[in-house]
Coordinates of C-alpha atoms in Angstrom, one line a residue:
Chain A
M465 CA 70.1 95.6 109.5
K466 CA 71.8 93.2 107.3
P467 CA 75.0 94.8 105.2
R468 CA 74.0 95.4 101.9
L469 CA 75.9 94.5 99.1
Y470 CA 75.9 96.2 95.7
G471 CA 77.8 94.2 93.5
Y472 CA 77.7 93.5 90.1
W473 CA 77.7 89.8 88.8
R474 CA 81.0 90.2 86.7
S475 CA 83.0 92.5 88.9
S476 CA 85.9 90.9 90.8
A477 CA 86.6 92.9 93.6
S478 CA 82.4 91.9 94.0
W479 CA 83.4 88.2 94.3
R480 CA 86.0 89.3 96.7
V481 CA 83.9 90.7 98.4
R482 CA 80.5 87.9 98.5
W483 CA 83.3 85.4 99.1
G484 CA 84.2 86.8 102.2
F485 CA 81.2 87.0 103.6
E486 CA 81.2 83.3 102.6
L487 CA 83.9 82.6 104.6
K488 CA 83.0 84.8 107.5
Q489 CA 79.7 82.9 107.5
V490 CA 78.0 86.8 108.1
D491 CA 75.3 87.4 106.3
Y492 CA 74.1 89.6 103.5
E493 CA 72.1 91.0 101.0
Y494 CA 73.0 91.5 97.6
A495 CA 71.9 94.3 95.9
P496 CA 72.6 94.4 92.0
V497 CA 74.2 97.4 89.8
N498 CA 74.4 97.4 86.3
I499 CA 77.7 98.4 84.7
L500 CA 76.5 97.4 81.3
K501 CA 73.4 100.2 82.2
K502 CA 75.9 103.1 83.9
E503 CA 74.1 102.2 86.8
N504 CA 77.1 102.8 89.3
R505 CA 77.2 106.6 86.4
E506 CA 73.7 107.1 88.2
R507 CA 73.7 109.8 91.2
A508 CA 72.3 107.1 93.5
H509 CA 74.7 105.2 93.4
L510 CA 77.9 108.4 93.5
A511 CA 76.0 109.2 96.6
R512 CA 77.9 105.8 97.4
N513 CA 80.8 106.0 96.4
P514 CA 82.0 109.3 94.4
A515 CA 84.2 107.3 92.5
G516 CA 81.1 105.1 90.7
A517 CA 83.0 101.7 91.5
L518 CA 81.9 98.3 92.9
P519 CA 81.5 97.0 95.9
V520 CA 80.3 98.9 98.6
L521 CA 79.2 97.7 101.1
E522 CA 76.4 100.2 103.2
V523 CA 77.3 99.1 106.8
E524 CA 74.3 100.4 108.4
P525 CA 71.5 103.1 106.5
G526 CA 73.4 105.5 104.8
H527 CA 76.8 104.3 106.3
Y528 CA 78.3 103.3 102.8
L529 CA 82.0 101.8 102.4
A530 CA 83.7 101.1 99.3
E531 CA 87.5 99.6 98.3
S532 CA 87.5 96.2 98.5
L533 CA 90.6 95.2 100.3
A534 CA 88.7 98.2 102.8
I535 CA 85.6 95.7 103.4
L536 CA 87.6 93.0 103.7
E537 CA 89.6 94.5 106.7
W538 CA 86.3 95.5 108.3
L539 CA 84.6 92.1 107.8
D540 CA 87.7 90.5 109.7
E541 CA 87.8 93.0 112.5
T542 CA 84.1 93.1 113.3
Y543 CA 83.3 89.8 113.2
P544 CA 87.2 88.3 114.2
K545 CA 85.8 84.9 116.3
Q546 CA 83.4 84.5 112.8
G547 CA 84.1 81.6 109.9
L548 CA 87.9 81.6 107.9
R549 CA 90.9 84.6 109.5
L550 CA 90.6 86.5 105.7
Y551 CA 94.2 88.2 107.6
S552 CA 95.9 85.5 109.9
G553 CA 99.0 84.0 111.5
T554 CA 101.2 86.9 113.0
S555 CA 101.8 90.4 112.2
F556 CA 104.4 88.9 109.5
E557 CA 102.0 86.7 107.8
R558 CA 98.9 89.1 107.8
A559 CA 101.2 91.9 106.2
R560 CA 102.7 89.0 103.6
I561 CA 98.6 88.6 103.1
R562 CA 98.6 92.4 102.6
Q563 CA 101.3 92.6 99.9
L564 CA 100.1 89.2 97.9
C565 CA 96.4 91.7 98.0
E566 CA 97.8 94.7 96.8
I567 CA 99.6 92.6 93.6
I568 CA 95.8 92.1 92.4
N569 CA 94.1 94.8 93.9
S570 CA 97.2 97.8 93.3
G571 CA 99.0 96.2 91.0
T572 CA 97.2 94.2 88.1
G573 CA 93.4 95.3 88.7
P574 CA 93.4 98.6 87.9
L575 CA 95.5 98.1 84.7
Q576 CA 93.2 95.6 83.3
T577 CA 89.4 97.7 83.8
P578 CA 87.3 98.5 81.1
H579 CA 88.6 102.2 81.9
A580 CA 92.3 101.9 81.9
Q581 CA 91.3 99.7 78.7
G582 CA 89.3 102.4 77.0
Q583 CA 91.5 105.4 77.6
H584 CA 95.1 103.2 76.5
S585 CA 93.0 102.7 72.9
A586 CA 90.5 102.4 70.9
D587 CA 91.2 99.2 68.8
A588 CA 89.8 96.3 70.6
K589 CA 93.0 94.4 69.8
E590 CA 94.7 96.6 71.6
R591 CA 92.8 96.2 74.0
Q592 CA 93.5 92.9 74.6
K593 CA 97.5 93.2 74.1
W594 CA 97.3 95.9 77.3
A595 CA 94.9 93.5 79.8
Q596 CA 97.1 90.3 78.7
Y597 CA 99.8 91.9 79.3
W598 CA 99.1 93.7 83.4
I599 CA 97.2 90.2 83.8
E600 CA 100.2 88.4 83.1
R601 CA 103.0 90.1 85.2
G602 CA 100.7 90.1 88.6
L603 CA 100.1 86.7 88.0
R604 CA 104.2 85.6 87.5
I605 CA 104.9 88.2 90.1
F606 CA 102.1 86.3 92.4
D607 CA 103.6 83.4 91.7
Q608 CA 107.0 84.6 92.9
V609 CA 106.1 85.7 95.7
S610 CA 103.9 83.7 97.2
A611 CA 105.8 80.2 96.3
S612 CA 107.8 80.1 99.6
R613 CA 104.5 79.8 102.1
R614 CA 101.9 78.2 99.6
G615 CA 100.1 75.3 101.1
L616 CA 96.7 74.1 99.4
Y617 CA 96.0 78.3 99.0
S618 CA 98.2 80.9 98.6
V619 CA 99.1 81.5 102.3
G620 CA 98.7 78.0 103.9
D621 CA 96.4 75.0 103.4
K622 CA 93.1 77.6 103.9
P623 CA 91.6 80.6 102.2
T624 CA 92.7 83.9 102.8
A625 CA 92.6 87.7 101.8
A626 CA 95.2 86.7 99.3
D627 CA 92.9 84.1 97.8
L628 CA 89.8 86.2 97.5
C629 CA 91.8 88.7 95.0
L630 CA 93.7 85.5 93.1
I631 CA 91.0 84.0 91.9
P632 CA 88.3 86.4 90.3
Q633 CA 91.6 87.3 89.1
I634 CA 92.4 83.9 87.2
Y635 CA 88.5 83.7 86.0
N636 CA 89.0 87.7 84.6
A637 CA 92.5 86.1 83.0
K638 CA 90.8 83.1 80.9
R639 CA 88.7 85.7 79.8
F640 CA 91.3 87.9 78.4
G641 CA 92.8 84.9 76.9
V642 CA 95.6 84.5 79.4
D643 CA 96.9 81.0 79.5
V644 CA 97.5 80.9 83.6
Q645 CA 97.5 77.0 83.4
T646 CA 101.1 78.1 81.5
L647 CA 102.2 80.5 83.2
A648 CA 101.7 79.4 86.6
P649 CA 100.4 76.1 87.0
G650 CA 100.5 76.9 91.1
L651 CA 97.8 79.0 90.9
A652 CA 96.0 77.2 88.0
K653 CA 95.6 75.3 90.9
I654 CA 95.0 76.6 94.0
F655 CA 91.5 78.1 91.5
D656 CA 90.2 74.8 90.7
R657 CA 90.5 73.5 94.6
A658 CA 88.8 77.0 95.7
L659 CA 85.9 76.4 93.2
A660 CA 85.5 73.3 94.2
T661 CA 84.3 74.9 97.7
P662 CA 80.7 75.4 97.6
E663 CA 81.4 79.5 99.3
C664 CA 83.6 80.8 96.9
H665 CA 81.4 78.6 94.3
R666 CA 78.3 80.6 95.6
A667 CA 80.3 83.9 95.4
A668 CA 81.4 83.4 91.9
P669 CA 79.3 85.4 89.1
E670 CA 77.8 83.0 86.7
Q671 CA 75.9 82.0 90.9
Q672 CA 74.4 85.6 91.4
V673 CA 71.1 86.7 90.4
D674 CA 71.8 89.5 88.1
A675 CA 74.5 86.7 86.2
V676 CA 73.5 87.2 82.2
K677 CA 73.6 83.6 80.4
Chain B
M515 CA 118.7 94.8 113.7
K516 CA 116.5 98.0 112.9
P517 CA 114.2 97.4 110.2
R518 CA 115.8 98.5 106.8
L519 CA 114.4 100.5 104.4
Y520 CA 115.0 99.7 100.9
G521 CA 113.9 103.3 98.8
Y522 CA 113.7 105.2 96.9
W523 CA 114.0 109.3 97.7
R524 CA 111.5 110.1 95.0
S525 CA 109.2 107.4 95.1
S526 CA 106.3 108.3 96.2
A527 CA 105.5 104.8 97.5
S528 CA 109.3 104.9 99.8
W529 CA 107.5 108.7 100.9
R530 CA 104.4 107.5 103.1
V531 CA 106.6 104.8 104.8
R532 CA 109.2 106.9 105.6
W533 CA 106.9 109.2 106.8
G534 CA 104.8 106.1 108.7
F535 CA 108.1 105.4 110.4
E536 CA 109.1 108.8 111.6
L537 CA 104.4 109.2 112.4
K538 CA 105.1 105.7 115.1
Q539 CA 109.1 106.7 116.0
V540 CA 110.3 103.9 115.0
D541 CA 113.3 104.3 114.5
Y542 CA 115.1 102.6 110.7
E543 CA 117.5 102.9 108.6
Y544 CA 117.4 103.6 104.9
A545 CA 119.1 102.0 102.2
P546 CA 118.8 104.0 99.0
V547 CA 117.8 101.6 95.7
N548 CA 118.5 103.7 92.0
I549 CA 115.6 103.0 90.3
L550 CA 116.8 105.1 87.2
K551 CA 120.1 103.2 87.6
K552 CA 117.8 100.2 87.8
E553 CA 119.3 98.9 90.4
N554 CA 115.5 97.9 91.3
R555 CA 116.0 95.1 88.3
E556 CA 119.1 94.0 90.0
R557 CA 118.8 89.8 91.6
A558 CA 119.6 91.5 94.8
H559 CA 116.5 93.7 94.8
L560 CA 114.1 90.3 92.9
A561 CA 115.0 88.4 95.5
R562 CA 113.7 91.1 97.7
N563 CA 110.5 91.9 95.9
P564 CA 110.0 90.0 92.5
A565 CA 107.6 93.0 91.4
G566 CA 111.1 94.6 91.3
A567 CA 108.8 97.6 93.2
L568 CA 110.1 100.1 96.3
P569 CA 109.4 100.3 98.6
V570 CA 110.8 97.1 100.2
L571 CA 110.8 97.0 104.4
E572 CA 113.6 93.9 105.9
V573 CA 111.9 93.5 109.0
E574 CA 114.5 90.6 110.0
P575 CA 117.4 88.9 108.1
G576 CA 115.9 87.9 105.1
H577 CA 112.2 88.8 106.0
Y578 CA 111.5 91.1 103.3
L579 CA 107.6 92.9 103.5
A580 CA 106.8 94.7 100.3
E581 CA 104.0 97.2 99.4
S582 CA 103.6 100.3 100.7
L583 CA 100.3 99.4 102.7
A584 CA 101.7 95.8 103.7
I585 CA 104.2 97.8 105.8
L586 CA 102.3 100.6 106.9
E587 CA 99.4 98.2 108.5
W588 CA 102.2 96.4 109.6
L589 CA 103.6 98.7 111.6
D590 CA 100.5 100.0 113.2
E591 CA 100.3 96.7 114.3
T592 CA 103.6 96.3 115.4
Y593 CA 104.1 99.2 117.6
P594 CA 99.8 99.9 118.7
K595 CA 101.1 102.0 121.0
Q596 CA 103.9 104.0 120.0
G597 CA 103.9 107.3 118.2
L598 CA 100.7 107.7 116.3
R599 CA 98.0 105.7 114.8
L600 CA 98.3 105.3 111.6
Y601 CA 94.9 103.8 111.4
S602 CA 92.8 105.4 114.3
G603 CA 89.3 105.0 115.2
T604 CA 86.7 102.6 115.2
S605 CA 86.5 100.1 112.9
F606 CA 84.4 102.3 110.3
E607 CA 86.1 104.6 111.2
R608 CA 89.4 102.8 109.7
A609 CA 87.8 101.3 107.2
R610 CA 86.8 104.5 105.7
I611 CA 90.8 105.6 106.1
R612 CA 91.7 102.4 104.4
Q613 CA 89.6 103.2 101.5
L614 CA 91.4 106.3 101.3
C615 CA 94.1 104.5 100.9
E616 CA 93.4 102.3 98.6
I617 CA 92.0 105.3 96.1
I618 CA 95.8 106.6 95.7
N619 CA 97.3 103.4 96.0
S620 CA 95.2 101.7 93.3
G621 CA 93.3 104.1 91.8
T622 CA 96.3 106.2 90.8
G623 CA 99.6 105.8 91.5
P624 CA 99.7 102.0 89.7
L625 CA 98.5 103.9 86.5
Q626 CA 100.7 106.9 86.4
T627 CA 103.8 105.3 87.2
P628 CA 106.2 105.4 84.5
H629 CA 106.1 101.7 84.1
A630 CA 102.1 102.3 82.9
Q631 CA 103.3 105.8 81.4
G632 CA 105.7 103.9 79.1
Q633 CA 103.4 100.9 78.0
H634 CA 100.6 103.3 77.1
S635 CA 102.9 105.6 74.9
A636 CA 106.4 106.2 73.5
D637 CA 105.3 109.8 73.1
A638 CA 106.2 112.3 75.6
K639 CA 103.8 114.2 75.6
E640 CA 101.1 111.0 75.7
R641 CA 102.4 110.1 78.6
Q642 CA 102.6 112.7 80.3
K643 CA 98.3 113.4 79.1
W644 CA 97.9 110.2 80.3
A645 CA 99.5 110.5 83.9
Q646 CA 97.5 113.7 84.6
Y647 CA 94.3 112.5 83.5
W648 CA 94.5 109.5 86.3
I649 CA 96.3 112.2 88.9
E650 CA 93.0 114.5 88.4
R651 CA 90.9 111.9 88.5
G652 CA 91.9 110.2 91.6
L653 CA 92.7 113.4 93.6
R654 CA 88.8 114.7 92.4
I655 CA 87.3 111.1 93.7
F656 CA 89.8 112.1 97.1
D657 CA 88.4 115.1 97.8
Q658 CA 84.5 113.8 97.4
V659 CA 84.6 110.9 99.3
S660 CA 86.9 112.8 102.3
A661 CA 84.8 115.7 102.1
S662 CA 82.7 115.0 105.4
R663 CA 85.5 113.9 107.8
R664 CA 88.3 116.2 107.0
G665 CA 89.6 118.1 109.4
L666 CA 93.4 119.7 109.4
Y667 CA 94.1 116.4 107.8
S668 CA 91.6 114.6 105.4
V669 CA 90.5 112.0 108.5
G670 CA 90.0 114.7 111.2
D671 CA 92.9 116.4 112.1
K672 CA 96.2 114.3 113.0
P673 CA 97.6 112.3 109.8
T674 CA 96.4 108.7 109.5
A675 CA 97.4 106.2 107.0
A676 CA 95.1 107.9 103.7
D677 CA 97.3 111.1 104.9
L678 CA 100.4 109.5 103.9
C679 CA 98.6 108.2 100.7
L680 CA 97.8 111.8 100.1
I681 CA 100.8 114.2 100.0
P682 CA 103.4 111.7 97.9
Q683 CA 100.9 111.6 94.8
I684 CA 100.1 115.7 95.2
Y685 CA 103.8 116.1 94.6
N686 CA 103.9 113.9 92.0
A687 CA 100.7 115.6 91.0
K688 CA 102.5 119.2 90.8
R689 CA 105.3 117.5 88.7
F690 CA 103.0 116.5 86.2
G691 CA 102.0 119.9 85.7
V692 CA 98.4 119.3 87.7
D693 CA 96.6 122.2 89.6
V694 CA 96.4 121.1 92.6
Q695 CA 95.1 124.3 94.0
T696 CA 92.1 124.7 91.8
L697 CA 91.5 120.7 90.9
A698 CA 91.7 120.2 94.9
P699 CA 91.8 123.5 97.5
G700 CA 91.1 122.1 100.4
L701 CA 93.7 119.0 99.7
A702 CA 96.4 121.6 98.4
K703 CA 96.4 123.1 102.1
I704 CA 96.3 119.8 104.0
F705 CA 99.9 119.7 101.2
D706 CA 101.2 122.5 102.8
R707 CA 100.2 121.9 106.5
A708 CA 102.0 118.3 106.4
L709 CA 104.6 119.8 104.4
A710 CA 105.3 122.2 107.4
T711 CA 105.1 119.5 110.3
P712 CA 109.0 118.1 110.7
E713 CA 108.1 114.2 110.4
C714 CA 106.4 114.7 106.7
H715 CA 109.3 117.1 106.1
R716 CA 112.6 114.6 107.0
A717 CA 110.7 112.1 105.1
A718 CA 110.1 114.0 102.2
P719 CA 112.2 113.7 98.9
E720 CA 114.5 115.7 99.3
Q721 CA 115.7 115.4 102.1
Q722 CA 116.5 111.5 101.6
V723 CA 120.4 110.9 101.2
D724 CA 120.2 109.4 97.6
A725 CA 118.4 112.9 96.3
V726 CA 119.6 114.7 93.5
K727 CA 119.4 118.3 93.1

């Protein structure tokens, strides 16, 4: 079977992995799970991932992997010679890519999920303020850490796993009313550049079969 | 130079990396940074890591790596034949280890930091409730995801990166009054087993030169 990716059009972690498949030129099947209908909390999905989160990759029938960065590492290890290296360069450079990934994956994303927002406050304005705070902080740190090695992308001139984390986070930032252009103009440029490529565009939320327009 | 690890005795991410060095049998120099005195917010430390977080590894003079999982991957890549494999097995098994790591590193840790607690509420009781909520949720998910492959440790019979994340998280859970024994008895056993080993013991908070007793 082709790897089957359970995802949701607007989930930023799902976008990371869809774009990863595009860059690796690996064929996959996309299986939407509707978060708004709470399909991710149903028994069928909890059997794939007890966390109830997306994305989940079914590598072989009944063999499930969750956590987007674990999936990206699996992709890059399983297809080392195909498409782009998502973690490229020396051990140190690869580690720096992983550091940038975690600034988003661990330092930003988990704090701005609907779940974290909801735990923080029942008030919509408070929730938005909370999300903005963490997104602005995360992008500011990503901007500073990536500054010295930035090229056309976050690390050098080709997309890496760091960009797979960055671009969907900027998309989210815009949804939450963060002025990325003012906060981190260098990152805003990478966003525009990436979205102009066919791989990132095909993986973007609005291009998915489950997108609501 | 030996790799120099900037850390703090009670930082769980610092413990992960100290234990990683012990398991890899790689010599390192420990350089404490006092979070209570806000040394991590001083210019010298922000130059190492703009996030102001710990741990940070100085691989060579002026070459800094932050984010504990990026450091652990670097360690395992740089010393593949030395000590234990932190990410062992097939690509799929390695990915499952990374999935477990992220349940703690991204799904639990960032939500229970003093920073996140402080943003959530100024009230001490509210802060503790918040931390407990995320810790209990994270350990419950870790317990479920690891159940099928658990041996003496989270994945099989030797420590892996997954345990490097789990054990310090359980230590934190106890500090926050979470009853781990009742919540996840299988994980509580791994905690006791790990702490009885010299490697984990040497890396534990109370054994560090900067520990306050």
